[in-house]
CSV table of C-alpha atoms in Angstrom, one decimal:
chain,number,residue,atom,x,y,z
A,2,MET,CA,123.2,197.6,-99.3
A,3,LYS,CA,123.0,201.4,-99.3
A,4,ARG,CA,122.8,203.4,-96.1
A,5,SER,CA,119.3,204.5,-97.0
A,6,GLU,CA,118.3,200.9,-97.4
A,7,LEU,CA,119.8,200.1,-94.0
A,8,PHE,CA,117.8,202.9,-92.5
A,9,PHE,CA,114.5,201.7,-94.0
A,10,SER,CA,115.3,198.2,-93.0
A,11,ALA,CA,116.0,199.3,-89.4
A,12,ILE,CA,112.9,201.5,-89.1
A,13,GLN,CA,110.8,198.6,-90.4
A,14,VAL,CA,111.3,196.7,-87.1
A,15,PRO,CA,109.5,199.3,-84.8
A,16,ILE,CA,106.8,199.8,-87.5
A,17,ASP,CA,106.1,196.1,-87.7
A,18,PHE,CA,106.0,196.0,-83.9
A,19,ALA,CA,103.5,198.8,-83.8
A,20,MET,CA,101.3,197.2,-86.5
A,21,ILE,CA,101.2,193.8,-84.7
A,22,VAL,CA,100.2,195.5,-81.4
A,23,LEU,CA,97.6,197.6,-83.3
A,24,ALA,CA,96.2,194.4,-85.0
A,25,ALA,CA,96.0,192.7,-81.6
A,26,ILE,CA,94.2,195.7,-80.0
A,27,SER,CA,91.8,195.9,-83.0
A,28,ALA,CA,91.0,192.2,-82.7
A,29,PHE,CA,90.3,192.6,-79.0
A,30,ALA,CA,88.0,195.6,-79.7
A,31,ILE,CA,86.2,193.9,-82.5
A,32,ARG,CA,84.7,191.4,-80.0
A,33,ASP,CA,82.5,194.2,-78.6
A,34,ILE,CA,80.9,195.1,-82.0
A,35,PRO,CA,77.2,194.2,-81.7
A,36,GLN,CA,77.1,192.4,-85.0
A,37,ILE,CA,80.1,190.3,-83.9
A,38,LEU,CA,78.5,189.5,-80.5
A,39,ALA,CA,75.4,188.4,-82.3
A,40,LEU,CA,77.4,185.8,-84.3
A,41,LYS,CA,80.0,185.0,-81.6
A,42,PRO,CA,78.9,185.7,-78.0
A,43,LYS,CA,81.7,186.1,-75.4
A,44,LEU,CA,82.2,183.0,-73.4
A,45,TYR,CA,84.2,184.8,-70.8
A,46,GLU,CA,85.7,188.2,-70.0
A,47,PHE,CA,89.4,188.7,-70.4
A,48,PRO,CA,91.0,191.8,-68.8
A,49,PHE,CA,92.6,194.1,-71.4
A,50,GLU,CA,95.6,194.7,-69.2
A,51,SER,CA,96.4,191.0,-69.0
A,52,TYR,CA,95.8,190.7,-72.7
A,53,ILE,CA,98.2,193.5,-73.7
A,54,LYS,CA,100.9,192.0,-71.5
A,55,ILE,CA,100.7,188.7,-73.4
A,56,VAL,CA,100.7,190.6,-76.7
A,57,LEU,CA,103.9,192.5,-75.7
A,58,ILE,CA,105.5,189.2,-74.9
A,59,VAL,CA,104.5,187.6,-78.2
A,60,VAL,CA,105.3,190.4,-80.5
A,61,PRO,CA,109.2,190.0,-80.3
A,62,PHE,CA,108.6,186.4,-81.3
A,63,PHE,CA,106.8,187.6,-84.5
A,64,ILE,CA,109.7,190.0,-85.2
A,65,LEU,CA,112.2,187.1,-84.8
A,66,ILE,CA,110.2,184.9,-87.3
A,67,TYR,CA,110.0,187.9,-89.7
A,68,ALA,CA,113.8,188.3,-89.5
A,69,ILE,CA,114.4,184.6,-90.1
A,70,GLY,CA,112.1,184.8,-93.1
A,71,GLY,CA,114.2,187.6,-94.6
A,72,LEU,CA,111.6,190.3,-94.2
A,73,TYR,CA,114.2,192.9,-93.2
A,74,ASP,CA,116.5,192.4,-96.2
A,75,ILE,CA,115.0,195.5,-97.7
A,76,ARG,CA,116.0,197.0,-101.1
A,77,VAL,CA,114.0,199.7,-102.8
A,78,THR,CA,113.6,197.3,-105.8
A,79,ARG,CA,111.6,194.7,-103.8
A,80,LYS,CA,108.2,193.6,-105.1
A,81,PHE,CA,105.2,194.5,-103.0
A,82,TRP,CA,103.2,191.3,-103.7
A,83,GLN,CA,106.2,189.0,-103.1
A,84,GLU,CA,106.7,190.7,-99.8
A,85,THR,CA,103.0,190.4,-98.9
A,86,ILE,CA,103.2,186.6,-99.5
A,87,ARG,CA,106.3,186.4,-97.3
A,88,VAL,CA,104.5,188.3,-94.5
A,89,PHE,CA,101.5,186.0,-94.9
A,90,ALA,CA,103.8,182.9,-94.6
A,91,ALA,CA,105.8,184.2,-91.7
A,92,THR,CA,102.7,185.3,-89.8
A,93,SER,CA,101.1,182.0,-90.3
A,94,ILE,CA,104.1,180.1,-89.0
A,95,ALA,CA,104.2,182.3,-85.9
A,96,LEU,CA,100.4,181.7,-85.4
A,97,VAL,CA,100.8,177.9,-85.6
A,98,ILE,CA,103.6,178.0,-83.0
A,99,ILE,CA,101.5,180.3,-80.7
A,100,ILE,CA,98.5,178.0,-81.0
A,101,VAL,CA,100.6,175.0,-80.0
A,102,THR,CA,102.0,177.0,-77.1
A,103,ILE,CA,98.4,177.9,-76.0
A,104,PHE,CA,97.4,174.3,-75.9
A,105,LEU,CA,100.5,173.4,-73.8
A,106,LYS,CA,100.1,176.4,-71.5
A,107,ARG,CA,96.4,176.5,-70.5
A,108,GLU,CA,96.6,179.6,-68.3
A,109,TRP,CA,97.0,181.8,-71.3
A,110,PHE,CA,93.9,183.0,-73.0
A,111,SER,CA,92.4,180.7,-75.6
A,112,SER,CA,90.0,182.8,-77.6
A,113,ARG,CA,90.1,181.4,-81.1
A,114,PHE,CA,88.3,184.4,-82.4
A,115,ILE,CA,90.9,186.9,-81.1
A,116,ILE,CA,93.8,184.8,-82.4
A,117,LEU,CA,92.3,184.4,-85.9
A,118,ALA,CA,91.2,188.0,-86.1
A,119,ALA,CA,94.6,189.3,-85.0
A,120,TRP,CA,96.3,187.0,-87.6
A,121,GLY,CA,94.0,188.4,-90.3
A,122,LEU,CA,94.6,192.0,-89.3
A,123,VAL,CA,98.4,191.5,-89.0
A,124,VAL,CA,98.4,190.2,-92.6
A,125,ILE,CA,96.5,193.3,-93.6
A,126,TYR,CA,98.2,196.0,-91.5
A,127,ILE,CA,101.8,195.1,-92.1
A,128,PRO,CA,101.7,195.0,-95.9
A,129,ILE,CA,99.9,198.3,-95.9
A,130,ALA,CA,102.5,199.9,-93.6
A,131,ARG,CA,105.3,198.4,-95.7
A,132,TYR,CA,103.6,199.6,-98.9
A,133,LEU,CA,103.5,203.2,-97.6
A,134,LEU,CA,107.1,203.0,-96.4
A,135,GLN,CA,108.1,201.6,-99.8
A,136,SER,CA,106.3,204.4,-101.6
A,137,ILE,CA,108.2,207.0,-99.5
A,138,GLN,CA,111.5,205.1,-100.2
A,139,LYS,CA,110.8,205.0,-104.0
A,140,TRP,CA,109.8,208.6,-104.1
A,141,LEU,CA,113.1,209.6,-102.5
A,142,LEU,CA,114.9,207.3,-105.0
A,143,ILE,CA,113.2,208.8,-108.1
A,144,HIS,CA,113.0,212.5,-107.1
A,145,LYS,CA,116.0,212.9,-104.8
A,146,GLY,CA,118.3,210.0,-105.8
A,147,VAL,CA,118.4,208.6,-102.3
A,148,GLY,CA,119.4,205.0,-102.3
A,149,VAL,CA,120.2,204.8,-106.0
A,150,HIS,CA,122.8,202.2,-107.1
A,151,ARG,CA,125.5,203.7,-109.2
A,152,LEU,CA,126.2,201.4,-112.1
A,153,LEU,CA,129.2,201.2,-114.4
A,154,LEU,CA,128.9,199.5,-117.8
A,155,ILE,CA,132.0,197.8,-119.2
A,156,GLY,CA,131.7,197.0,-122.9
A,157,GLY,CA,129.9,198.3,-126.0
A,158,ASN,CA,127.6,195.5,-127.2
A,159,GLU,CA,123.9,195.7,-127.9
A,160,LYS,CA,123.0,194.0,-124.6
A,161,LEU,CA,124.6,196.8,-122.6
A,162,TYR,CA,122.8,199.4,-124.8
A,163,GLN,CA,119.5,197.8,-124.0
A,164,ILE,CA,120.3,197.7,-120.2
A,165,LYS,CA,121.3,201.3,-120.3
A,166,LYS,CA,118.1,202.3,-122.1
A,167,LEU,CA,115.9,200.2,-119.7
A,168,LEU,CA,117.4,201.8,-116.6
A,169,LYS,CA,117.1,205.3,-118.0
A,170,ASN,CA,113.4,204.8,-118.7
A,171,ASN,CA,112.7,203.0,-115.4
A,172,LEU,CA,114.1,205.1,-112.6
A,173,GLY,CA,112.1,203.1,-110.0
A,174,LEU,CA,114.4,200.1,-110.6
A,175,GLY,CA,116.9,201.8,-108.4
A,176,TYR,CA,119.9,202.0,-110.8
A,177,ARG,CA,121.6,204.9,-112.5
A,178,VAL,CA,124.3,204.4,-115.1
A,179,ILE,CA,127.1,206.7,-114.1
A,180,GLY,CA,129.5,205.8,-116.9
A,181,GLN,CA,130.5,203.3,-119.6
A,182,VAL,CA,133.9,202.2,-120.7
A,183,GLY,CA,134.7,200.1,-123.8
A,184,TYR,CA,136.9,197.6,-122.0
A,185,VAL,CA,138.4,196.7,-118.6
A,186,ASN,CA,140.6,199.7,-117.8
A,187,LEU,CA,141.5,199.7,-114.1
A,188,LYS,CA,142.9,203.2,-114.3
A,189,LYS,CA,139.8,204.6,-115.9
A,190,ILE,CA,137.5,202.6,-113.5
A,191,LYS,CA,139.4,203.9,-110.5
A,192,GLU,CA,139.1,207.5,-111.8
A,193,ILE,CA,135.3,207.1,-112.3
A,194,ARG,CA,134.9,205.6,-108.9
A,195,LYS,CA,136.8,208.5,-107.3
A,196,GLN,CA,134.8,211.1,-109.1
A,197,ARG,CA,131.2,209.6,-109.1
A,198,GLY,CA,131.3,206.5,-107.0
A,199,ILE,CA,130.6,203.0,-108.2
A,200,ASP,CA,128.3,200.5,-106.5
A,201,GLU,CA,128.0,197.8,-109.1
A,202,MET,CA,129.5,197.0,-112.5
A,203,ILE,CA,128.2,195.0,-115.5
A,204,LEU,CA,130.6,193.5,-117.9
A,205,GLY,CA,129.3,192.9,-121.4
């Protein structure tokens, strides 16, 4: 993994944390919208201070579930919709565990509306934040070469020619061909690695 990918992977954690907290606050605020109150009157008042304390306890658990689900294995070549599905699945798993905990620990708040609203907003907020971050990462990749994987091709067949053409016409894939040698020549490969750097090789 490139250093830039490690950076974007690391920064994703506080961003996810902030998005989950924002979703929880939004869900709490939605309850006071007149149209929502008309459909779903408040059965009881729950202090915001107590609510946010619970949220701050729960959020690290969400981050843990996301980490277990591989949501921080970030490469610039990842697919947005695949990642959105993984966010949906991980958030749903965390929600089920929280619901079970609420049933076992009755002193915690038990507003089904807030729980479901927060879940829905998390599933929206986090993919949007990740999409924006991915867009920045991809822009840096295409325009500045940040995070590009330097690729050496070994061989001279048609397959390698097609790969080279594909990568040249699709910079967003995150690979740049830095050289090509006709056969495995360790001396030549070491020379190219020293001069240009090699991240990956394809042998044709």
